[in-house]
Coordinates of C-alpha atoms and ligand atoms in Angstrom, one line a residue:
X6 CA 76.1 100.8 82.4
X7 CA 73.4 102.8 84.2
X8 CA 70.9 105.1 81.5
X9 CA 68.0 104.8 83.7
X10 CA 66.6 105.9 87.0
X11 CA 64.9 104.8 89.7
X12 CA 67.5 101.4 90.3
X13 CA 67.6 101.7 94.0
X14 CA 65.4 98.2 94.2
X15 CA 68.6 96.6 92.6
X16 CA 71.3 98.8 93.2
X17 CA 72.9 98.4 96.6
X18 CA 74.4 101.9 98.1
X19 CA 77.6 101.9 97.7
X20 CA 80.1 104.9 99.4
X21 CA 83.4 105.2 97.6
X22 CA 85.6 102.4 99.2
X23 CA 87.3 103.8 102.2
X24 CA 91.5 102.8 102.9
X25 CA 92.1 100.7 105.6
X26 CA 92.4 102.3 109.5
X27 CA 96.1 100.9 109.1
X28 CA 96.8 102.2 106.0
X29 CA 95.5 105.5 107.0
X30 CA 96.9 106.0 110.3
X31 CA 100.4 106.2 108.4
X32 CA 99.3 110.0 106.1
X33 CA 97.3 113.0 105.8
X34 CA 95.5 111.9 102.2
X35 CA 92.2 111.5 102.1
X36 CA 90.6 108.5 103.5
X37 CA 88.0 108.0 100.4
X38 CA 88.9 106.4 96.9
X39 CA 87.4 108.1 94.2
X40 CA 84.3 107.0 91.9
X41 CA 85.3 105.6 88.9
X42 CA 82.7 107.1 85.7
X43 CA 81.0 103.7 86.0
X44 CA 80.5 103.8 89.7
X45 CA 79.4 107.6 89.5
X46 CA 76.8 106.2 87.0
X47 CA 76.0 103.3 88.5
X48 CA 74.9 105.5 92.0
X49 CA 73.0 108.1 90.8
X50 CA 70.8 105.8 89.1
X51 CA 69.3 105.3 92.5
X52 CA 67.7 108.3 92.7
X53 CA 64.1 108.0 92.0
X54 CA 63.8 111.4 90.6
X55 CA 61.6 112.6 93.9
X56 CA 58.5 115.4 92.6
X57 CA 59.6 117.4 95.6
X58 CA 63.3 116.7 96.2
X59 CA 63.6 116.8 100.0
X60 CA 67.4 116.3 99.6
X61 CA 67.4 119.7 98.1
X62 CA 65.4 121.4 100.4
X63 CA 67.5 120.4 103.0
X64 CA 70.9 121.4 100.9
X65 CA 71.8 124.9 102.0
X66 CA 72.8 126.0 98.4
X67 CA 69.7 124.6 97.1
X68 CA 71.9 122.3 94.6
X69 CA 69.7 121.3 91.4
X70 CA 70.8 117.0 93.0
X71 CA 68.1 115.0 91.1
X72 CA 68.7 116.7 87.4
X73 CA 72.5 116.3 88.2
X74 CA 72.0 113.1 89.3
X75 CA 70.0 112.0 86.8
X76 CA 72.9 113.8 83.8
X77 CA 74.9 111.6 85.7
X78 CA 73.6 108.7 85.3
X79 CA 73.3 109.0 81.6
X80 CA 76.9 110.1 81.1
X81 CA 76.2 113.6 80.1
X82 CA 78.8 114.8 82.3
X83 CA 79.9 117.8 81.1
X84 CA 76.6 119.2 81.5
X85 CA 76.3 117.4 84.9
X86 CA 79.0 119.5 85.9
X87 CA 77.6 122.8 84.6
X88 CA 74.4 122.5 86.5
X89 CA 76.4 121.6 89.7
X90 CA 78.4 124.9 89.7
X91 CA 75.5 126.7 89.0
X92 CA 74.6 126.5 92.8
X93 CA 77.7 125.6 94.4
X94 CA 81.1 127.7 93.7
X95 CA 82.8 125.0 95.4
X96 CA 80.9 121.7 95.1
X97 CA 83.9 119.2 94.8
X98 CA 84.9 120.6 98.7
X99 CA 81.6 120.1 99.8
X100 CA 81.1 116.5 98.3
X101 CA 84.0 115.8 100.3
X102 CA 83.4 117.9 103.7
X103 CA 79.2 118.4 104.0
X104 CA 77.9 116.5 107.3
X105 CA 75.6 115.0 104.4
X106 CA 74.1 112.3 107.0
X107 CA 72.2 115.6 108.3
X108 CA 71.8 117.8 105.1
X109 CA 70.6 116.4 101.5
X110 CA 72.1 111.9 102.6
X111 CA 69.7 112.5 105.4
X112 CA 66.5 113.8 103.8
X113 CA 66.2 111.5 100.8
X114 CA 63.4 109.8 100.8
X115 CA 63.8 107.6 97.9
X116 CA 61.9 104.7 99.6
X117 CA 61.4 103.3 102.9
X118 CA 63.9 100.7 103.9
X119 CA 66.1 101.4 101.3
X120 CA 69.8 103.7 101.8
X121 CA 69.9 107.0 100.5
X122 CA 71.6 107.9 97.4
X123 CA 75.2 109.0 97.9
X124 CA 74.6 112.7 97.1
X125 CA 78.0 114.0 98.0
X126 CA 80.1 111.6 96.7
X127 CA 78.6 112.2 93.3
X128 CA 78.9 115.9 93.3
X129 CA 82.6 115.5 94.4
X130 CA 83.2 112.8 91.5
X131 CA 81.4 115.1 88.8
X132 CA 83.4 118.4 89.6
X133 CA 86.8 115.9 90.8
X134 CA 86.2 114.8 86.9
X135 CA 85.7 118.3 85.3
X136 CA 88.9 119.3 86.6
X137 CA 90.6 116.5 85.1
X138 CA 88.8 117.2 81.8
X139 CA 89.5 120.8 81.7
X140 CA 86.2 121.8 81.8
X141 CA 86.6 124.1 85.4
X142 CA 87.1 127.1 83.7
X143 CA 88.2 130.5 85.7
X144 CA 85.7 133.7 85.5
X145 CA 85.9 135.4 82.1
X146 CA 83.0 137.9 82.8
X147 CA 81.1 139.5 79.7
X148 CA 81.6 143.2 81.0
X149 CA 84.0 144.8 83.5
X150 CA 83.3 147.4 85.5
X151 CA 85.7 149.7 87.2
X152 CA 84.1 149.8 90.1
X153 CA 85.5 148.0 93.4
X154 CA 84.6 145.8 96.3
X155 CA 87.4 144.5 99.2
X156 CA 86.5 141.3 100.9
X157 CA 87.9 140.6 104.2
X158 CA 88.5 137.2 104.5
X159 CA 89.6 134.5 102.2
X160 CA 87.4 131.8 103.7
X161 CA 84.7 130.0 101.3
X162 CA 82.1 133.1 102.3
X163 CA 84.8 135.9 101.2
X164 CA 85.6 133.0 97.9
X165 CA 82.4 132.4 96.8
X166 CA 81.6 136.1 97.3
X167 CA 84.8 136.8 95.3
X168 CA 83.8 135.0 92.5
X169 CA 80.0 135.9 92.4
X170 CA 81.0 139.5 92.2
X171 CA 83.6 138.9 89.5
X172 CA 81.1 137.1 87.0
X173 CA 79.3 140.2 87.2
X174 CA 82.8 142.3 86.4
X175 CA 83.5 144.1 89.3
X176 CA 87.3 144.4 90.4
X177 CA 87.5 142.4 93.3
X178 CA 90.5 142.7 95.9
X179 CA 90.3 139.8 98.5
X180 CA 92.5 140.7 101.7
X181 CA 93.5 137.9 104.6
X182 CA 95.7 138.3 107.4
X183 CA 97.0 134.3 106.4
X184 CA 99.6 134.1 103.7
X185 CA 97.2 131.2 102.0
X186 CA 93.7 131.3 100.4
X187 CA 91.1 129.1 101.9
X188 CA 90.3 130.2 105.8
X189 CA 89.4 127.1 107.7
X190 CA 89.6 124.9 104.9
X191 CA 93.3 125.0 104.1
X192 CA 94.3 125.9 108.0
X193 CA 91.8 123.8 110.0
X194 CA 90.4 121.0 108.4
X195 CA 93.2 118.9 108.0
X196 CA 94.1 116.4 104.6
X197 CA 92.4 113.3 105.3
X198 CA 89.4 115.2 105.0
X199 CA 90.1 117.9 102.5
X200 CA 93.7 117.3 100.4
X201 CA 95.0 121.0 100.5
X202 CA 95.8 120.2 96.5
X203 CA 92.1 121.2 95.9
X204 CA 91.8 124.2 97.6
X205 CA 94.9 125.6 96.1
X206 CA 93.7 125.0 92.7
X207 CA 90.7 127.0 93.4
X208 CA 93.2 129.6 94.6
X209 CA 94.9 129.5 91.3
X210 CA 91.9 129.6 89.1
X211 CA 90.1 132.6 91.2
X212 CA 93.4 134.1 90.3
X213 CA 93.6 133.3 86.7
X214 CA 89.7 134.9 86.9
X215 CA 92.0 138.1 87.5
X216 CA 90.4 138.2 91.4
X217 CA 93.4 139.9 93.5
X218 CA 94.3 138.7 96.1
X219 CA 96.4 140.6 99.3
X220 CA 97.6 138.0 102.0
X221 CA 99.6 138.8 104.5
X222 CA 97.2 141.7 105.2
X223 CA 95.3 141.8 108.3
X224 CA 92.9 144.1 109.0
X225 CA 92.8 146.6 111.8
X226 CA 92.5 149.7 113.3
X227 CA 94.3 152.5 112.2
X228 CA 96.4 152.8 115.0
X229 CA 96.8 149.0 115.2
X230 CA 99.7 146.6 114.6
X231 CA 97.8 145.4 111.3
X232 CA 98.8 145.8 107.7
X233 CA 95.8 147.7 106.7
X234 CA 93.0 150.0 108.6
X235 CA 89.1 148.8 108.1
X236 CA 88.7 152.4 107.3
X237 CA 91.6 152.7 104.2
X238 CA 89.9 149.8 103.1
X239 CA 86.4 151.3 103.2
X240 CA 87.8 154.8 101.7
X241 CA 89.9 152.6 98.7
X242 CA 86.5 150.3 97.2
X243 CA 82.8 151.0 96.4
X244 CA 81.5 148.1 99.4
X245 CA 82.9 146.3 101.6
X246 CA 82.2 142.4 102.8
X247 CA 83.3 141.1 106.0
X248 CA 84.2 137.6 105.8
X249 CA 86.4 136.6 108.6
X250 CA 85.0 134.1 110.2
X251 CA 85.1 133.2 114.2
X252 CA 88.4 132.2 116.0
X253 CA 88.4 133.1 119.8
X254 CA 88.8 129.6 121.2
X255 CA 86.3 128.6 123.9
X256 CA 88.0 128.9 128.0
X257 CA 88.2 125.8 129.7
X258 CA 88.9 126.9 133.5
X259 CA 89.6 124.6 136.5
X260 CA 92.8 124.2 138.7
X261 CA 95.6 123.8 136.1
X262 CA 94.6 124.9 133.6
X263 CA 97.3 127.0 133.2
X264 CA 99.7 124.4 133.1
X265 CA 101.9 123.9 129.6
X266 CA 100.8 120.6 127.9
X267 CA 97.6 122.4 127.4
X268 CA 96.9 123.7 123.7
X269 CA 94.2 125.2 121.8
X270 CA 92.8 123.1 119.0
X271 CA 93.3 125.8 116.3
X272 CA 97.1 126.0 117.4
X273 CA 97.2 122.8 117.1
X274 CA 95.5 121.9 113.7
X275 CA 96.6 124.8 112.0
X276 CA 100.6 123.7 113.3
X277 CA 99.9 120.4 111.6
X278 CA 97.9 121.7 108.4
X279 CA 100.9 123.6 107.7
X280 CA 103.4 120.7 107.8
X281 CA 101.3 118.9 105.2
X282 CA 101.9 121.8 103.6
X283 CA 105.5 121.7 103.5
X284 CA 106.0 124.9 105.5
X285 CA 108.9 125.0 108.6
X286 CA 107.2 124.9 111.8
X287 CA 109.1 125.6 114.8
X288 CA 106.2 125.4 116.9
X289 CA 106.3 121.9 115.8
X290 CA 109.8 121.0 116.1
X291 CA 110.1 122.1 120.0
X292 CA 107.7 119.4 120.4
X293 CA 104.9 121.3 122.0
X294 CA 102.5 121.5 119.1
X295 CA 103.5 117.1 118.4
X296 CA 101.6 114.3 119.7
X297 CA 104.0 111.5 119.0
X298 CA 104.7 109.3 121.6
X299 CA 102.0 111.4 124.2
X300 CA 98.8 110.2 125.8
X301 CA 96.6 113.0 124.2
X302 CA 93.3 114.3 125.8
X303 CA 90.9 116.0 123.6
X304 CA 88.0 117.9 125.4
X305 CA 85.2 118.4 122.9
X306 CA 82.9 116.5 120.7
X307 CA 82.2 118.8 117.7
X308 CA 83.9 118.6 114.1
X309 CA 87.0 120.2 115.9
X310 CA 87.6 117.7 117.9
X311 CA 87.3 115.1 115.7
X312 CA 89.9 116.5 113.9
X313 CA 92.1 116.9 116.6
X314 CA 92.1 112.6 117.5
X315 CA 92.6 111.7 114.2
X316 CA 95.5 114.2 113.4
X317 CA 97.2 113.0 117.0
X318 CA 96.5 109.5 116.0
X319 CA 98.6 110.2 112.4
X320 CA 101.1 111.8 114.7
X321 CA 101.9 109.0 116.2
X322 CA 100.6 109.7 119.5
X323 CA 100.7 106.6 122.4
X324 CA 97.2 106.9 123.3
X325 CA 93.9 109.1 122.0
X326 CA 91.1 110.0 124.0
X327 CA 88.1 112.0 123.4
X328 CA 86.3 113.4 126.3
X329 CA 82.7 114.5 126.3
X330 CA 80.4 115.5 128.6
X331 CA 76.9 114.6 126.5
X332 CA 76.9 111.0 124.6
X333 CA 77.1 109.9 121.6
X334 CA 73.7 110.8 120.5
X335 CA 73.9 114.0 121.4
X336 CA 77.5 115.0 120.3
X337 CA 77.4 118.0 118.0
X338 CA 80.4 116.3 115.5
X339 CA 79.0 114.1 112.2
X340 CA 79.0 110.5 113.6
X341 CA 80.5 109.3 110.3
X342 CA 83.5 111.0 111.8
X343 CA 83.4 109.5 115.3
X344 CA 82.9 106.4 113.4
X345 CA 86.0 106.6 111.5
X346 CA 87.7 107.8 114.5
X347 CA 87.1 104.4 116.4
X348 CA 88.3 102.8 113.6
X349 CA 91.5 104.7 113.7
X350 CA 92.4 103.8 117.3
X351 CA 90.2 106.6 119.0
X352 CA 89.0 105.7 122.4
X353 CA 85.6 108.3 123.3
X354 CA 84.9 108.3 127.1
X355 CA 81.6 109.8 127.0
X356 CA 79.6 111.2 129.6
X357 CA 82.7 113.0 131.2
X358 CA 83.9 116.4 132.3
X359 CA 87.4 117.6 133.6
X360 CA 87.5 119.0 136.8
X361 CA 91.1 119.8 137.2
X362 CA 94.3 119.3 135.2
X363 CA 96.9 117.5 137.2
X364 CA 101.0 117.9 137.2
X365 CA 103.4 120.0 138.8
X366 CA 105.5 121.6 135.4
X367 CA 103.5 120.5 132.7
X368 CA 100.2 118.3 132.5
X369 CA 100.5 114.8 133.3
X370 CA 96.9 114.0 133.6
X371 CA 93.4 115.1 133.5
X372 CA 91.0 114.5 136.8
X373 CA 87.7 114.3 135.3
X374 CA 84.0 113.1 137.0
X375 CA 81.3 111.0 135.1
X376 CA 78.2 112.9 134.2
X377 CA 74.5 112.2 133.4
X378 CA 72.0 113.6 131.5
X379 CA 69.0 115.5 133.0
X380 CA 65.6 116.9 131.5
X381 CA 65.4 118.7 128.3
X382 CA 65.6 122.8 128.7
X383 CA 64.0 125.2 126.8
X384 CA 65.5 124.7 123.6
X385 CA 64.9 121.2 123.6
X386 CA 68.7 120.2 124.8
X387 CA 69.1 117.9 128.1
X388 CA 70.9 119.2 130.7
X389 CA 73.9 117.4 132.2
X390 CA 75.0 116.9 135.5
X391 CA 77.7 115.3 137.5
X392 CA 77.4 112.1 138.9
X393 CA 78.7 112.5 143.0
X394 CA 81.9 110.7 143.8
X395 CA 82.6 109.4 140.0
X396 CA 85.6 111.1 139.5
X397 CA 88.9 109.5 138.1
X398 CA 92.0 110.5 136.1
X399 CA 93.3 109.6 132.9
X400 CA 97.0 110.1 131.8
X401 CA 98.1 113.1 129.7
X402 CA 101.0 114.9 128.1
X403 CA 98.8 116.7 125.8
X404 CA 95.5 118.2 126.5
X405 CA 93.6 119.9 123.3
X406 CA 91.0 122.4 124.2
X407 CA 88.1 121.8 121.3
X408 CA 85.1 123.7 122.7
X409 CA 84.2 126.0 120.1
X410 CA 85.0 129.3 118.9
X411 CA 83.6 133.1 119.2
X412 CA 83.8 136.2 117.2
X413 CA 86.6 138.4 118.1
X414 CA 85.1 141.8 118.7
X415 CA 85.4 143.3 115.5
X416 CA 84.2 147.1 116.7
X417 CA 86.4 147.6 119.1
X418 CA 89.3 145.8 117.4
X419 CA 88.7 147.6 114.0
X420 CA 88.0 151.2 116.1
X421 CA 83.9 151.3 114.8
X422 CA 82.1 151.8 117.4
X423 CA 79.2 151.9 115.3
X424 CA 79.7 148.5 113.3
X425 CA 76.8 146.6 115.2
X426 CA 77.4 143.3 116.9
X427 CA 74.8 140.6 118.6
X428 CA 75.3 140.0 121.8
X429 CA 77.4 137.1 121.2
X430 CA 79.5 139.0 119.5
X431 CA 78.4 138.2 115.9
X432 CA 77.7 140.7 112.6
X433 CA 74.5 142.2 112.6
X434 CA 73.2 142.3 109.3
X435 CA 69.9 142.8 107.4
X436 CA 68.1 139.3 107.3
X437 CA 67.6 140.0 103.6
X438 CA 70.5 142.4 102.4
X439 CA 73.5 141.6 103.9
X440 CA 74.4 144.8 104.8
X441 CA 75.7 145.7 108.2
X442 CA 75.0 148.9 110.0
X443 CA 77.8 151.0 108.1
X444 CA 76.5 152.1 104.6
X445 CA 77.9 149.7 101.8
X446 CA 79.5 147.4 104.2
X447 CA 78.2 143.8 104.1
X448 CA 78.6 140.6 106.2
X449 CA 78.5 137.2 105.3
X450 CA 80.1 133.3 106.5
X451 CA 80.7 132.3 110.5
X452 CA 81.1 136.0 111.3
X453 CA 77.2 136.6 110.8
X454 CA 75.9 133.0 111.8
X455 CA 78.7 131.7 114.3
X456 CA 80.2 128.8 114.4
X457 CA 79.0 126.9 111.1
X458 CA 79.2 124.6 107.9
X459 CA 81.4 126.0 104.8
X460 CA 78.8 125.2 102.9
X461 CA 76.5 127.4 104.7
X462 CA 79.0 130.2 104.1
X463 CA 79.3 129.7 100.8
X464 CA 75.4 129.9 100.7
X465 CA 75.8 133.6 102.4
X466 CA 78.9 134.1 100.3
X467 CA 76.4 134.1 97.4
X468 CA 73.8 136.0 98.7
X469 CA 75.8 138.7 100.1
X470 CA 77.3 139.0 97.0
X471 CA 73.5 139.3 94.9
X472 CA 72.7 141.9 97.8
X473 CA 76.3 144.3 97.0
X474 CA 75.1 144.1 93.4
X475 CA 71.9 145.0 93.8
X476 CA 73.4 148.0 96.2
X477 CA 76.1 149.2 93.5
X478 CA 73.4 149.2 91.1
X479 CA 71.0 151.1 93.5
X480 CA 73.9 153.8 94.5
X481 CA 74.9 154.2 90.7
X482 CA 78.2 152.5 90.7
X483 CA 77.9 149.8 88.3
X484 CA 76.1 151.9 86.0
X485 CA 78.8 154.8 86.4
X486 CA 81.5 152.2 86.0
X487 CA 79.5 150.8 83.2
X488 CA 79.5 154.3 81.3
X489 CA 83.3 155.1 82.3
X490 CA 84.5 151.3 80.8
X491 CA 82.1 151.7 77.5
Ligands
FAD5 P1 86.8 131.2 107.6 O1 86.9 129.9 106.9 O2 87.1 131.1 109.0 O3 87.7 132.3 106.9 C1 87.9 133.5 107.5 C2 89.1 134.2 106.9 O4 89.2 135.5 107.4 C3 90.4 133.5 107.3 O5 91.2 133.2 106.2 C4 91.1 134.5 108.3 O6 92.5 134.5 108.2 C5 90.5 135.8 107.7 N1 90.6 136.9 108.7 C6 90.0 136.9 109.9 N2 90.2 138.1 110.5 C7 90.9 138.9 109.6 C8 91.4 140.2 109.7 N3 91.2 141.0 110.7 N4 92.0 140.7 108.5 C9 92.2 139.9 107.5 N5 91.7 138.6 107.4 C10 91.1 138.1 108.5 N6 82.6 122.8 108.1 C11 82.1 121.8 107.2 O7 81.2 122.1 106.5 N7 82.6 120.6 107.3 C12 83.7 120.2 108.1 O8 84.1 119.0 108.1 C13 84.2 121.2 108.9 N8 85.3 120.9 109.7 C14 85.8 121.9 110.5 C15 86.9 121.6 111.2 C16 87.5 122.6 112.0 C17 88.8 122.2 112.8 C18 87.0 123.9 112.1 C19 87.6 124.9 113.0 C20 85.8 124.1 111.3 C21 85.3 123.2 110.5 N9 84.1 123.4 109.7 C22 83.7 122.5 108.9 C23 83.5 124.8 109.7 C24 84.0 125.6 108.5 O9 85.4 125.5 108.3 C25 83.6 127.1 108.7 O10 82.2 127.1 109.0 C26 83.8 127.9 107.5 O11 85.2 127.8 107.1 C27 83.5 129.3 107.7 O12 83.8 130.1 106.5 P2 84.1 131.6 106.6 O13 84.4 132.1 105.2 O14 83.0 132.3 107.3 O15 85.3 131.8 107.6
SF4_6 FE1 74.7 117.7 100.0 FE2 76.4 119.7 100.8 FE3 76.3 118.9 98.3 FE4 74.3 120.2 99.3 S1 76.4 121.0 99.0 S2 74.2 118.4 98.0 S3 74.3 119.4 101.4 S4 77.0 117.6 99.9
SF4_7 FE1 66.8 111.4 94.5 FE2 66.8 111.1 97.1 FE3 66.7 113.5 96.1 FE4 64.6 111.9 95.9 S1 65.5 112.7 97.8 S2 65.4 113.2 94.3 S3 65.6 109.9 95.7 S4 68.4 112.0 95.8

């Protein structure tokens, strides 16, 4: 077994062993095996120890991967584990769920010609293997303080947040409008990436770390149809992080677009998520939300998408197709999931656009028109055109819209005029406290950056939380507190 470094000359990479398309066309688990401790070992041996690690530079938490990697491959696991959750609150989820082929995979440099280390397979075998041990522990902080914070938003910004603010004792009340724990993770990233087992774990242990939690509890404005008013909330804790990530899906006009048959992706996903979860889902039942036996369309080529074919494939659907208007070079999604999308029967017509939805009660097809790509614009990004007289149809029951997602507008729906948006509609917040323009109330996750990466919210999870601290401490409420709880 592996005690030394540097064995990339004779050690092949190796990803965890994948099930068959076949297999996995049949369930929502997850498509990757797990390491074994000798195959954990065995792998992080690679690494050659770099003097500057550019796979951490590039790993938005900053993760400690060569000192891990190297505990690793000694054995030392326990302690492997500790200096992983240093960094990462979450680090099993993003083993599993990182686009690593652009984040620490794709900036190893361990030697020219050879394959990087497998990074996030290791951190998801060293926390999957704590947990087994016993030795993920919930948050037992040293001191408690009285004073509060509310975090809006159970995603992995508001978690990690949570639990940041926790270790340093405050009482932290989490509120979601979803009756489960996890944003995105538990209702939009379906199973066979993420199994919902492990976030609901981490919802039991921020629990056991005596982290409250209040689902079921949208926020609002006070003379809204939600559970709670932004401004109770602000009156009932010492600060305030929004956390609630972006959900207004992306228009897709055209003639028909009207036309039932066409769904939004989040609908969709978040229908199926809940299945896996055992829930009743009528929305289900009636068919409209189920791709069995359907030709299914999806329009998009980001992670959303992705999600969206491979879910209708495990439905059973007749036929998937993925429609683009860039290539494959230029999709937005991680091509390690385009690539097990092919091999789960995904067909990806790239290069084309709808132009109009066809069908007279419900969609029966999509008319769409080749495209091609132009000269680079400003940012760097080719434009894309339509190619004349290209245009043909392809057969649909069910068309999934995937093209991204917006901020809701949070001012006006909260009534706070003076809680400061960009102009896309995003948190404005100080690039180095967090804080938004209302005193004591912080930002942090897709709300502040847009559309992103859970592992970049965790990142701003973190920092927010450092930032509130630093603020309570400034304004003389974790001191109070401190006084009032001695
Ligand atoms: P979210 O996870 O969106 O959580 C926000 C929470 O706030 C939700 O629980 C919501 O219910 C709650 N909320 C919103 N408004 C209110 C309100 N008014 N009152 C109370 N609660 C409210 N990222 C990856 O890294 N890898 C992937 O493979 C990946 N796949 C993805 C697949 C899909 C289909 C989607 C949509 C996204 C994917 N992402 C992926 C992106 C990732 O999920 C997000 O970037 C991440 O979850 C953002 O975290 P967040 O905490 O900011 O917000
Ligand atoms: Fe790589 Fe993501 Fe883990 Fe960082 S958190 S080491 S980017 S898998
Ligand atoms: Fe190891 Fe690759 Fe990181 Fe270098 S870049 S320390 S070889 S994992």
């Amino acid at each position: 077994m592996a005690d030394r470094m540097l064995q990339f000359v004779s050690v092949h990479q190796h990803q965890p062993d994948k099930r068959s398309a076949s297999d996995r066309r049949q369930d929502f688990g997850e498509i990757y095996r797990d390491f074994s401790v000798p195959q954990a070992r065995t792998q992080a041996s690679r690494c050659s120890q770099c003097g500057v690690p550019f796979c951490q530079v590039h790993c938005p938490v900053g993760n400690n991967i060569p000192d891990w990697l190297k505990l690793t491959a000694e054995g030392r696991l326990e302690e492997a584990y500790e200096l992983s959750s240093a960094t990462n609150n979450f680090p099993e989820i993003c083993g599993r769920i990182c686009p690593q082929d652009r984040l620490c995979e794709g900036n190893c440099v361990i030697e020219k010609g050879f394959d990087s280390v497998t990074i996030g397979a290791v951190e998801r075998f060293i926390t999957d293997n704590a947990w087994n041990e016993g030795w993920v522990r919930p948050v037992r902080p040293s001191r408690e303080r009285s004073a509060s914070v509310g975090i809006i938003g159970a995603g992995p910004g508001g978690l990690a947040a949570a639990e940041q603010l926790r270790k340093q004792g405050y009482q932290v009340h989490v509120y979601d409008r979803y009756d489960r724990v996890g944003g995105l993770m538990i209702y939009g990233i379906p199973g066979f990436k993420l199994e919902k087992e492990i976030v609901l774990r981490r919802h039991a242990l921020l629990e056991q770390g005596a982290i409250r939690f209040h689902l079921g509890r949208g926020v609002g404005a006070v003379d809204s149809d939600m559970a709670i008013a932004f401004s109770t909330l602000r009156a009932r804790h010492d600060a305030i992080l929004i956390a609630t990530g972006v959900y207004k899906s992306r228009a897709l006009g055209g003639p028909g677009s009207g036309l039932p048959g066409l769904v939004k992706a989040l609908d969709y996903l978040t229908v199926s998520n809940r299945r896996s979860l055992g829930d009743a889902v009528p929305e289900f039942d009636s068919g409209r939300l189920d791709a069995r036996g359907k030709n299914v369309v999806v329009i998009g080529g980001g992670d959303t998408a992705m999600d969206c074919v491979r879910t209708a494939v495990r439905q059973g659907a007749r036929s998937v197709k993925c429609l683009y208007r860039r290539d494959r070079a230029n999709m937005p999604g991680s091509l390690r999931e385009v690539k097990n999308a092919e091999e789960e029967g995904v067909e990806f017509v790239w290069l084309a656009a709808p132009e109009a939805f066809l069908g007279a009660n419900a969609v029966t097809g999509v008319r769409a028109v080749r495209m091609k790509l132009g000269l680079p614009d400003a940012s760097g990004r080719q434009s894309v055109d339509p190619v004349e007289n290209s245009g043909f149809t392809l057969d649909a029951d069910l068309v999934i819209k995937a093209l991204g997602f917006d901020p809701e507008e949070l001012p006006t729906l909260w009534g706070e005029p003076a809680l400061e948006v960009s102009r896309w509609g995003t948190l404005k917040v100080g690039h180095t406290s967090f804080m938004t323009s209302l005193p004591g109330v912080f930002g942090a996750g897709d709300i502040v950056r847009g559309a992103s990466l859970v592992v970049w919210a965790i990142r701003d999870g973190r920092d927010a939380a450092e930032q509130m601290h630093r603020w309570l401490e400034r304004e003389g409420a974790a001191q109070r507190v401190a006084e009032a709880a001695e």
